[in-house]
């Protein structure tokens, strides 16, 4: 039989799209659920697509199914198999088709299709998992009405769920029972779901604005009900927000969320029956951090918002994935911002989102897996659930909103639903609707050029230069945009770039009035200028003194800005810019300059392994930058969350992206050196900051409290790191005490991290105590593994630690959360520990990619991407990394998932 991955990989191309030869109008599914052998009876009514050839064969996809029977209009028929595809020739224009198959959920470690997790059945059908349940036209443009009957042992599987409404249920002989569900909405098969097992639910009845009643349910394992309040609150807030902001109501009587601990991704938006990774549902103050709470809010929102953007209007084909994902990420980002209590918290959320984009998407766009927001080809669609499709896709939607305005965008969304509700459409259809609803807008006028954001991969660079003419009182800003080549795309055309800018008067700290040379009147404060050309010159007149340009405010376009700011200009922006995003950005640039300078010094004396001792602490400590950071810490007008962001140095990954050749050890040495210097130089301010923020009262996850906790935790971290002698004893003692007494996980884990990061003598006892306190809490044990695998390397001691932890009784490579917490935290989130001169990190990586690939190709392929940027590494890392990738690529029976990632890595 055909084995996945053993065939020559086939490339799927966007240009090859053709409509399906048949439609499937209705599907009636009956499941006899049994872990070892589940029987699936599918009765479909099918009809030829009048636009397709009248004699076209019906080709139904199936994977790892046992086929028992095929009936056409109730009678046996002839069929053939083409590999795993079931081919039916000579079908009438319309007919009933009945297919009976069995499958083995208990052996399914891929966590796609129908699988068993902790004695409960779950499904995961996006993108192409439905074909593991029954033979089907497994493509999103085939939308059908579903009715589903579930039959199972009543004692073992008391709860039986599927999409839509429960219409019938009851007992059956031999201790079994059944439930019948009908989904009132047509849907593509990737949105099908079933769940069966021992579950309990938190329930909430709500009445929508329009007066309709709905039942919301969050299903979890017995014992986890006390961790569902926040998810339910987030769900209620999501329902209210979508109605208020976009006039989009809940279209179902019942909306269910079910949590499982075995899940490949974050969550899945199955119609009316969202299935979630427990990580994005379960939270109480004792087990979840503020970051967990915030993630739950945004993922619950994200999946809920898919009900309209994804489910009511879905994708024509998987190349259009960003149609639903980019838009829905944009919507969940807006949702979280709108829940913020003040503008500062909104800015913090924006900075966090941009940080993800720059740390993860920019490297993707510069590496071997670079692809447009709407890709042109793929081998394995699962590999394209990427930060480019999601986060860059969201930035593209955000730019549309800034080009038509917030209310224009709301109108555009209404137009999109008016045109396409119930359809499977393309990214172009979305952009056309937004533009058409806003005649005369920049988006509508520039639409064909704007659409290049969907077609061209790579991060655009904007090089800007400013010249001030004191006599003429003009400021001339020259802007040049370029975009580097990416695989298959050597040349790029200019993008439409919304440039939100202000000119800061460095003496007053105010925005200057902005008047372009051809304009009659100045505009006060910030404005957005739309760039469209490779080169553009903006001349501002009536400029009284040399300004400091504040460009791409709020990160108004996803570009890399190259502007040769002086230290004083950056200090002016950090101190006074009206845009909080660019204040933060100025601090990041100052830190980056300091890091790059230090890196050059280290490189110039490359006689020994770079170490933290090579960092010139004295010079740094006396810099204006450090003085400015002290001012930020002391500034009573700034929020704690914002201070924490400004005082956090750019990550090692982000620093690496700015370099030609990457020496991960040098980056680590410099960044750690800077952190130590900040810890020592600002010691007294850290202490005052800690005291002022350490107590937040009874726990709520709101942005203000969470911000104070994050700043207190950073301060404690710095105090543990930067104290010497007696003071070290004192602060380590305080941290250990806080670890033991903490009233919430944020504070407890913050203290634990500080002890581990500062290599305190209390670290080991604290880790042991933490494990014994939380051994029944899987999500907390994940944190325990992740902290150890991700902590700062000294003398190569992390890899042996990771290898030891792989043998820990709590480690289980089959559970993706656990695998991520140990293996990914080491390979993907701890560069200096992973990139070892002896190549042992890469050997470990290759071993784990291969081990995971035999169990779960989706997860294996994610891990495979840890070496995406191998070409950028300095020697000896580069050769050693290539070697490891080649070893993986040499394996003959790789999954198509891992095969695609490693062959693209080696092709650059
Ligand atoms: N559509 C899901 C989301 O963005 C994510 C998703 C895609 C997924 N493929 C998956 C989830 C496979 C689990 C498994 O919300
Ligand atoms: Zn999504």
JSON list of N, CA, C and O in Angstrom, two decimals, residues 205-250:
[
{"chain": "A", "resi": 205, "resn": "UNK", "atom": "N", "xyz": [-25.53, 30.92, 29.70]},
{"chain": "A", "resi": 205, "resn": "UNK", "atom": "CA", "xyz": [-26.55, 31.35, 28.74]},
{"chain": "A", "resi": 205, "resn": "UNK", "atom": "C", "xyz": [-26.40, 32.84, 28.50]},
{"chain": "A", "resi": 205, "resn": "UNK", "atom": "O", "xyz": [-26.19, 33.60, 29.44]},
{"chain": "A", "resi": 206, "resn": "UNK", "atom": "N", "xyz": [-26.48, 33.23, 27.26]},
{"chain": "A", "resi": 206, "resn": "UNK", "atom": "CA", "xyz": [-26.36, 34.66, 26.94]},
{"chain": "A", "resi": 206, "resn": "UNK", "atom": "C", "xyz": [-27.48, 35.07, 26.00]},
{"chain": "A", "resi": 206, "resn": "UNK", "atom": "O", "xyz": [-28.03, 34.25, 25.28]},
{"chain": "A", "resi": 207, "resn": "UNK", "atom": "N", "xyz": [-27.78, 36.35, 26.05]},
{"chain": "A", "resi": 207, "resn": "UNK", "atom": "CA", "xyz": [-28.74, 36.91, 25.09]},
{"chain": "A", "resi": 207, "resn": "UNK", "atom": "C", "xyz": [-28.00, 37.93, 24.26]},
{"chain": "A", "resi": 207, "resn": "UNK", "atom": "O", "xyz": [-27.33, 38.82, 24.80]},
{"chain": "A", "resi": 208, "resn": "UNK", "atom": "N", "xyz": [-28.10, 37.78, 22.95]},
{"chain": "A", "resi": 208, "resn": "UNK", "atom": "CA", "xyz": [-27.34, 38.68, 22.08]},
{"chain": "A", "resi": 208, "resn": "UNK", "atom": "C", "xyz": [-28.07, 40.02, 21.98]},
{"chain": "A", "resi": 208, "resn": "UNK", "atom": "O", "xyz": [-29.22, 40.16, 22.42]},
{"chain": "A", "resi": 209, "resn": "UNK", "atom": "N", "xyz": [-27.42, 40.98, 21.36]},
{"chain": "A", "resi": 209, "resn": "UNK", "atom": "CA", "xyz": [-28.01, 42.32, 21.16]},
{"chain": "A", "resi": 209, "resn": "UNK", "atom": "C", "xyz": [-29.36, 42.23, 20.48]},
{"chain": "A", "resi": 209, "resn": "UNK", "atom": "O", "xyz": [-30.27, 43.00, 20.75]},
{"chain": "A", "resi": 210, "resn": "UNK", "atom": "N", "xyz": [-29.46, 41.27, 19.54]},
{"chain": "A", "resi": 210, "resn": "UNK", "atom": "CA", "xyz": [-30.70, 41.16, 18.78]},
{"chain": "A", "resi": 210, "resn": "UNK", "atom": "C", "xyz": [-31.76, 40.39, 19.55]},
{"chain": "A", "resi": 210, "resn": "UNK", "atom": "O", "xyz": [-32.86, 40.18, 19.04]},
{"chain": "A", "resi": 211, "resn": "UNK", "atom": "N", "xyz": [-31.43, 39.95, 20.77]},
{"chain": "A", "resi": 211, "resn": "UNK", "atom": "CA", "xyz": [-32.43, 39.30, 21.60]},
{"chain": "A", "resi": 211, "resn": "UNK", "atom": "C", "xyz": [-32.46, 37.78, 21.49]},
{"chain": "A", "resi": 211, "resn": "UNK", "atom": "O", "xyz": [-33.29, 37.13, 22.12]},
{"chain": "A", "resi": 212, "resn": "UNK", "atom": "N", "xyz": [-31.55, 37.18, 20.72]},
{"chain": "A", "resi": 212, "resn": "UNK", "atom": "CA", "xyz": [-31.51, 35.72, 20.60]},
{"chain": "A", "resi": 212, "resn": "UNK", "atom": "C", "xyz": [-30.77, 35.10, 21.79]},
{"chain": "A", "resi": 212, "resn": "UNK", "atom": "O", "xyz": [-29.80, 35.66, 22.27]},
{"chain": "A", "resi": 213, "resn": "UNK", "atom": "N", "xyz": [-31.26, 33.92, 22.22]},
{"chain": "A", "resi": 213, "resn": "UNK", "atom": "CA", "xyz": [-30.59, 33.21, 23.31]},
{"chain": "A", "resi": 213, "resn": "UNK", "atom": "C", "xyz": [-29.61, 32.19, 22.78]},
{"chain": "A", "resi": 213, "resn": "UNK", "atom": "O", "xyz": [-29.87, 31.52, 21.78]},
{"chain": "A", "resi": 214, "resn": "UNK", "atom": "N", "xyz": [-28.50, 32.08, 23.48]},
{"chain": "A", "resi": 214, "resn": "UNK", "atom": "CA", "xyz": [-27.48, 31.10, 23.08]},
{"chain": "A", "resi": 214, "resn": "UNK", "atom": "C", "xyz": [-26.95, 30.39, 24.32]},
{"chain": "A", "resi": 214, "resn": "UNK", "atom": "O", "xyz": [-26.91, 30.97, 25.40]},
{"chain": "A", "resi": 215, "resn": "UNK", "atom": "N", "xyz": [-26.48, 29.17, 24.10]},
{"chain": "A", "resi": 215, "resn": "UNK", "atom": "CA", "xyz": [-25.82, 28.41, 25.16]},
{"chain": "A", "resi": 215, "resn": "UNK", "atom": "C", "xyz": [-24.33, 28.31, 24.83]},
{"chain": "A", "resi": 215, "resn": "UNK", "atom": "O", "xyz": [-23.96, 27.81, 23.77]},
{"chain": "A", "resi": 216, "resn": "UNK", "atom": "N", "xyz": [-23.49, 28.79, 25.75]},
{"chain": "A", "resi": 216, "resn": "UNK", "atom": "CA", "xyz": [-22.04, 28.65, 25.58]},
{"chain": "A", "resi": 216, "resn": "UNK", "atom": "C", "xyz": [-21.55, 27.57, 26.52]},
{"chain": "A", "resi": 216, "resn": "UNK", "atom": "O", "xyz": [-21.96, 27.53, 27.69]},
{"chain": "A", "resi": 217, "resn": "UNK", "atom": "N", "xyz": [-20.70, 26.69, 26.02]},
{"chain": "A", "resi": 217, "resn": "UNK", "atom": "CA", "xyz": [-20.19, 25.61, 26.87]},
{"chain": "A", "resi": 217, "resn": "UNK", "atom": "C", "xyz": [-18.67, 25.47, 26.69]},
{"chain": "A", "resi": 217, "resn": "UNK", "atom": "O", "xyz": [-18.17, 25.54, 25.57]},
{"chain": "A", "resi": 218, "resn": "UNK", "atom": "N", "xyz": [-17.99, 25.25, 27.80]},
{"chain": "A", "resi": 218, "resn": "UNK", "atom": "CA", "xyz": [-16.55, 24.94, 27.75]},
{"chain": "A", "resi": 218, "resn": "UNK", "atom": "C", "xyz": [-16.36, 23.57, 28.40]},
{"chain": "A", "resi": 218, "resn": "UNK", "atom": "O", "xyz": [-16.56, 23.41, 29.60]},
{"chain": "A", "resi": 219, "resn": "UNK", "atom": "N", "xyz": [-16.02, 22.59, 27.57]},
{"chain": "A", "resi": 219, "resn": "UNK", "atom": "CA", "xyz": [-15.87, 21.20, 28.04]},
{"chain": "A", "resi": 219, "resn": "UNK", "atom": "C", "xyz": [-14.42, 20.89, 28.38]},
{"chain": "A", "resi": 219, "resn": "UNK", "atom": "O", "xyz": [-13.51, 21.17, 27.58]},
{"chain": "A", "resi": 220, "resn": "UNK", "atom": "N", "xyz": [-14.23, 20.29, 29.55]},
{"chain": "A", "resi": 220, "resn": "UNK", "atom": "CA", "xyz": [-12.89, 19.89, 29.98]},
{"chain": "A", "resi": 220, "resn": "UNK", "atom": "C", "xyz": [-13.00, 18.55, 30.71]},
{"chain": "A", "resi": 220, "resn": "UNK", "atom": "O", "xyz": [-14.10, 18.05, 30.94]},
{"chain": "A", "resi": 221, "resn": "UNK", "atom": "N", "xyz": [-11.86, 17.99, 31.11]},
{"chain": "A", "resi": 221, "resn": "UNK", "atom": "CA", "xyz": [-11.89, 16.76, 31.90]},
{"chain": "A", "resi": 221, "resn": "UNK", "atom": "C", "xyz": [-12.36, 17.07, 33.32]},
{"chain": "A", "resi": 221, "resn": "UNK", "atom": "O", "xyz": [-12.11, 18.16, 33.82]},
{"chain": "A", "resi": 222, "resn": "UNK", "atom": "N", "xyz": [-13.03, 16.10, 33.94]},
{"chain": "A", "resi": 222, "resn": "UNK", "atom": "CA", "xyz": [-13.47, 16.34, 35.32]},
{"chain": "A", "resi": 222, "resn": "UNK", "atom": "C", "xyz": [-12.25, 16.73, 36.16]},
{"chain": "A", "resi": 222, "resn": "UNK", "atom": "O", "xyz": [-11.19, 16.14, 36.01]},
{"chain": "A", "resi": 223, "resn": "UNK", "atom": "N", "xyz": [-12.38, 17.72, 36.99]},
{"chain": "A", "resi": 223, "resn": "UNK", "atom": "CA", "xyz": [-11.22, 18.17, 37.77]},
{"chain": "A", "resi": 223, "resn": "UNK", "atom": "C", "xyz": [-10.64, 19.47, 37.24]},
{"chain": "A", "resi": 223, "resn": "UNK", "atom": "O", "xyz": [-9.90, 20.17, 37.93]},
{"chain": "A", "resi": 224, "resn": "UNK", "atom": "N", "xyz": [-10.97, 19.81, 36.00]},
{"chain": "A", "resi": 224, "resn": "UNK", "atom": "CA", "xyz": [-10.43, 21.05, 35.42]},
{"chain": "A", "resi": 224, "resn": "UNK", "atom": "C", "xyz": [-11.45, 22.18, 35.35]},
{"chain": "A", "resi": 224, "resn": "UNK", "atom": "O", "xyz": [-11.15, 23.26, 34.83]},
{"chain": "A", "resi": 225, "resn": "UNK", "atom": "N", "xyz": [-12.64, 21.94, 35.89]},
{"chain": "A", "resi": 225, "resn": "UNK", "atom": "CA", "xyz": [-13.70, 22.97, 35.77]},
{"chain": "A", "resi": 225, "resn": "UNK", "atom": "C", "xyz": [-13.29, 24.29, 36.42]},
{"chain": "A", "resi": 225, "resn": "UNK", "atom": "O", "xyz": [-13.69, 25.37, 35.94]},
{"chain": "A", "resi": 226, "resn": "UNK", "atom": "N", "xyz": [-12.50, 24.21, 37.48]},
{"chain": "A", "resi": 226, "resn": "UNK", "atom": "CA", "xyz": [-12.09, 25.45, 38.16]},
{"chain": "A", "resi": 226, "resn": "UNK", "atom": "C", "xyz": [-11.12, 26.27, 37.32]},
{"chain": "A", "resi": 226, "resn": "UNK", "atom": "O", "xyz": [-10.70, 27.34, 37.73]},
{"chain": "A", "resi": 227, "resn": "UNK", "atom": "N", "xyz": [-10.75, 25.77, 36.15]},
{"chain": "A", "resi": 227, "resn": "UNK", "atom": "CA", "xyz": [-9.83, 26.51, 35.29]},
{"chain": "A", "resi": 227, "resn": "UNK", "atom": "C", "xyz": [-10.50, 27.01, 34.01]},
{"chain": "A", "resi": 227, "resn": "UNK", "atom": "O", "xyz": [-9.83, 27.29, 33.02]},
{"chain": "A", "resi": 228, "resn": "UNK", "atom": "N", "xyz": [-11.83, 27.10, 34.03]},
{"chain": "A", "resi": 228, "resn": "UNK", "atom": "CA", "xyz": [-12.53, 27.47, 32.79]},
{"chain": "A", "resi": 228, "resn": "UNK", "atom": "C", "xyz": [-13.17, 28.86, 32.82]},
{"chain": "A", "resi": 228, "resn": "UNK", "atom": "O", "xyz": [-13.72, 29.29, 31.81]},
{"chain": "A", "resi": 229, "resn": "UNK", "atom": "N", "xyz": [-13.07, 29.53, 33.94]},
{"chain": "A", "resi": 229, "resn": "UNK", "atom": "CA", "xyz": [-13.77, 30.82, 34.04]},
{"chain": "A", "resi": 229, "resn": "UNK", "atom": "C", "xyz": [-13.23, 31.85, 33.05]},
{"chain": "A", "resi": 229, "resn": "UNK", "atom": "O", "xyz": [-13.99, 32.57, 32.39]},
{"chain": "A", "resi": 230, "resn": "UNK", "atom": "N", "xyz": [-11.90, 31.91, 32.95]},
{"chain": "A", "resi": 230, "resn": "UNK", "atom": "CA", "xyz": [-11.32, 32.93, 32.07]},
{"chain": "A", "resi": 230, "resn": "UNK", "atom": "C", "xyz": [-11.65, 32.66, 30.60]},
{"chain": "A", "resi": 230, "resn": "UNK", "atom": "O", "xyz": [-11.94, 33.59, 29.84]},
{"chain": "A", "resi": 231, "resn": "UNK", "atom": "N", "xyz": [-11.62, 31.39, 30.21]},
{"chain": "A", "resi": 231, "resn": "UNK", "atom": "CA", "xyz": [-11.97, 31.06, 28.82]},
{"chain": "A", "resi": 231, "resn": "UNK", "atom": "C", "xyz": [-13.42, 31.47, 28.54]},
{"chain": "A", "resi": 231, "resn": "UNK", "atom": "O", "xyz": [-13.73, 32.04, 27.48]},
{"chain": "A", "resi": 232, "resn": "UNK", "atom": "N", "xyz": [-14.31, 31.18, 29.50]},
{"chain": "A", "resi": 232, "resn": "UNK", "atom": "CA", "xyz": [-15.71, 31.55, 29.30]},
{"chain": "A", "resi": 232, "resn": "UNK", "atom": "C", "xyz": [-15.87, 33.07, 29.23]},
{"chain": "A", "resi": 232, "resn": "UNK", "atom": "O", "xyz": [-16.57, 33.60, 28.36]},
{"chain": "A", "resi": 233, "resn": "UNK", "atom": "N", "xyz": [-15.18, 33.77, 30.12]},
{"chain": "A", "resi": 233, "resn": "UNK", "atom": "CA", "xyz": [-15.24, 35.24, 30.06]},
{"chain": "A", "resi": 233, "resn": "UNK", "atom": "C", "xyz": [-14.73, 35.75, 28.72]},
{"chain": "A", "resi": 233, "resn": "UNK", "atom": "O", "xyz": [-15.29, 36.69, 28.14]},
{"chain": "A", "resi": 234, "resn": "UNK", "atom": "N", "xyz": [-13.66, 35.14, 28.24]},
{"chain": "A", "resi": 234, "resn": "UNK", "atom": "CA", "xyz": [-13.09, 35.56, 26.96]},
{"chain": "A", "resi": 234, "resn": "UNK", "atom": "C", "xyz": [-14.07, 35.30, 25.83]},
{"chain": "A", "resi": 234, "resn": "UNK", "atom": "O", "xyz": [-14.20, 36.11, 24.90]},
{"chain": "A", "resi": 235, "resn": "UNK", "atom": "N", "xyz": [-14.78, 34.16, 25.92]},
{"chain": "A", "resi": 235, "resn": "UNK", "atom": "CA", "xyz": [-15.75, 33.83, 24.88]},
{"chain": "A", "resi": 235, "resn": "UNK", "atom": "C", "xyz": [-16.91, 34.83, 24.88]},
{"chain": "A", "resi": 235, "resn": "UNK", "atom": "O", "xyz": [-17.32, 35.32, 23.82]},
{"chain": "A", "resi": 236, "resn": "UNK", "atom": "N", "xyz": [-17.39, 35.16, 26.07]},
{"chain": "A", "resi": 236, "resn": "UNK", "atom": "CA", "xyz": [-18.50, 36.13, 26.13]},
{"chain": "A", "resi": 236, "resn": "UNK", "atom": "C", "xyz": [-18.04, 37.49, 25.59]},
{"chain": "A", "resi": 236, "resn": "UNK", "atom": "O", "xyz": [-18.78, 38.16, 24.86]},
{"chain": "A", "resi": 237, "resn": "UNK", "atom": "N", "xyz": [-16.82, 37.87, 25.95]},
{"chain": "A", "resi": 237, "resn": "UNK", "atom": "CA", "xyz": [-16.31, 39.15, 25.44]},
{"chain": "A", "resi": 237, "resn": "UNK", "atom": "C", "xyz": [-16.16, 39.11, 23.92]},
{"chain": "A", "resi": 237, "resn": "UNK", "atom": "O", "xyz": [-16.43, 40.12, 23.24]},
{"chain": "A", "resi": 238, "resn": "UNK", "atom": "N", "xyz": [-15.79, 37.96, 23.39]},
{"chain": "A", "resi": 238, "resn": "UNK", "atom": "CA", "xyz": [-15.63, 37.83, 21.93]},
{"chain": "A", "resi": 238, "resn": "UNK", "atom": "C", "xyz": [-16.97, 38.00, 21.21]},
{"chain": "A", "resi": 238, "resn": "UNK", "atom": "O", "xyz": [-17.05, 38.69, 20.19]},
{"chain": "A", "resi": 239, "resn": "UNK", "atom": "N", "xyz": [-18.00, 37.34, 21.76]},
{"chain": "A", "resi": 239, "resn": "UNK", "atom": "CA", "xyz": [-19.33, 37.42, 21.15]},
{"chain": "A", "resi": 239, "resn": "UNK", "atom": "C", "xyz": [-19.78, 38.88, 21.13]},
{"chain": "A", "resi": 239, "resn": "UNK", "atom": "O", "xyz": [-20.25, 39.41, 20.10]},
{"chain": "A", "resi": 240, "resn": "UNK", "atom": "N", "xyz": [-19.60, 39.54, 22.26]},
{"chain": "A", "resi": 240, "resn": "UNK", "atom": "CA", "xyz": [-20.05, 40.94, 22.37]},
{"chain": "A", "resi": 240, "resn": "UNK", "atom": "C", "xyz": [-19.25, 41.84, 21.43]},
{"chain": "A", "resi": 240, "resn": "UNK", "atom": "O", "xyz": [-19.81, 42.73, 20.78]},
{"chain": "A", "resi": 241, "resn": "UNK", "atom": "N", "xyz": [-17.96, 41.61, 21.34]},
{"chain": "A", "resi": 241, "resn": "UNK", "atom": "CA", "xyz": [-17.10, 42.48, 20.53]},
{"chain": "A", "resi": 241, "resn": "UNK", "atom": "C", "xyz": [-17.44, 42.36, 19.05]},
{"chain": "A", "resi": 241, "resn": "UNK", "atom": "O", "xyz": [-17.52, 43.37, 18.34]},
{"chain": "A", "resi": 242, "resn": "UNK", "atom": "N", "xyz": [-17.65, 41.14, 18.55]},
{"chain": "A", "resi": 242, "resn": "UNK", "atom": "CA", "xyz": [-17.89, 40.99, 17.12]},
{"chain": "A", "resi": 242, "resn": "UNK", "atom": "C", "xyz": [-19.23, 41.62, 16.72]},
{"chain": "A", "resi": 242, "resn": "UNK", "atom": "O", "xyz": [-19.38, 42.13, 15.61]},
{"chain": "A", "resi": 243, "resn": "UNK", "atom": "N", "xyz": [-20.17, 41.58, 17.65]},
{"chain": "A", "resi": 243, "resn": "UNK", "atom": "CA", "xyz": [-21.44, 42.26, 17.38]},
{"chain": "A", "resi": 243, "resn": "UNK", "atom": "C", "xyz": [-21.26, 43.77, 17.38]},
{"chain": "A", "resi": 243, "resn": "UNK", "atom": "O", "xyz": [-21.78, 44.47, 16.52]},
{"chain": "A", "resi": 244, "resn": "UNK", "atom": "N", "xyz": [-20.51, 44.27, 18.36]},
{"chain": "A", "resi": 244, "resn": "UNK", "atom": "CA", "xyz": [-20.38, 45.71, 18.52]},
{"chain": "A", "resi": 244, "resn": "UNK", "atom": "C", "xyz": [-19.51, 46.32, 17.42]},
{"chain": "A", "resi": 244, "resn": "UNK", "atom": "O", "xyz": [-19.85, 47.34, 16.84]},
{"chain": "A", "resi": 245, "resn": "UNK", "atom": "N", "xyz": [-18.39, 45.69, 17.13]},
{"chain": "A", "resi": 245, "resn": "UNK", "atom": "CA", "xyz": [-17.45, 46.31, 16.20]},
{"chain": "A", "resi": 245, "resn": "UNK", "atom": "C", "xyz": [-17.79, 46.02, 14.74]},
{"chain": "A", "resi": 245, "resn": "UNK", "atom": "O", "xyz": [-17.62, 46.87, 13.88]},
{"chain": "A", "resi": 246, "resn": "UNK", "atom": "N", "xyz": [-18.24, 44.80, 14.44]},
{"chain": "A", "resi": 246, "resn": "UNK", "atom": "CA", "xyz": [-18.48, 44.46, 13.04]},
{"chain": "A", "resi": 246, "resn": "UNK", "atom": "C", "xyz": [-19.91, 44.05, 12.75]},
{"chain": "A", "resi": 246, "resn": "UNK", "atom": "O", "xyz": [-20.20, 43.60, 11.64]},
{"chain": "A", "resi": 247, "resn": "UNK", "atom": "N", "xyz": [-20.77, 44.14, 13.78]},
{"chain": "A", "resi": 247, "resn": "UNK", "atom": "CA", "xyz": [-22.17, 43.80, 13.56]},
{"chain": "A", "resi": 247, "resn": "UNK", "atom": "C", "xyz": [-22.34, 42.34, 13.15]},
{"chain": "A", "resi": 247, "resn": "UNK", "atom": "O", "xyz": [-23.23, 41.99, 12.38]},
{"chain": "A", "resi": 248, "resn": "UNK", "atom": "N", "xyz": [-21.45, 41.48, 13.65]},
{"chain": "A", "resi": 248, "resn": "UNK", "atom": "CA", "xyz": [-21.49, 40.07, 13.30]},
{"chain": "A", "resi": 248, "resn": "UNK", "atom": "C", "xyz": [-21.96, 39.27, 14.53]},
{"chain": "A", "resi": 248, "resn": "UNK", "atom": "O", "xyz": [-21.22, 39.15, 15.50]},
{"chain": "A", "resi": 249, "resn": "UNK", "atom": "N", "xyz": [-23.19, 38.73, 14.49]},
{"chain": "A", "resi": 249, "resn": "UNK", "atom": "CA", "xyz": [-23.72, 38.02, 15.65]},
{"chain": "A", "resi": 249, "resn": "UNK", "atom": "C", "xyz": [-23.34, 36.53, 15.64]},
{"chain": "A", "resi": 249, "resn": "UNK", "atom": "O", "xyz": [-22.91, 36.00, 14.62]},
{"chain": "A", "resi": 250, "resn": "UNK", "atom": "N", "xyz": [-23.53, 35.90, 16.77]},
{"chain": "A", "resi": 250, "resn": "UNK", "atom": "CA", "xyz": [-23.40, 34.44, 16.84]},
{"chain": "A", "resi": 250, "resn": "UNK", "atom": "C", "xyz": [-24.58, 33.82, 16.08]},
{"chain": "A", "resi": 250, "resn": "UNK", "atom": "O", "xyz": [-25.73, 34.16, 16.31]}
]
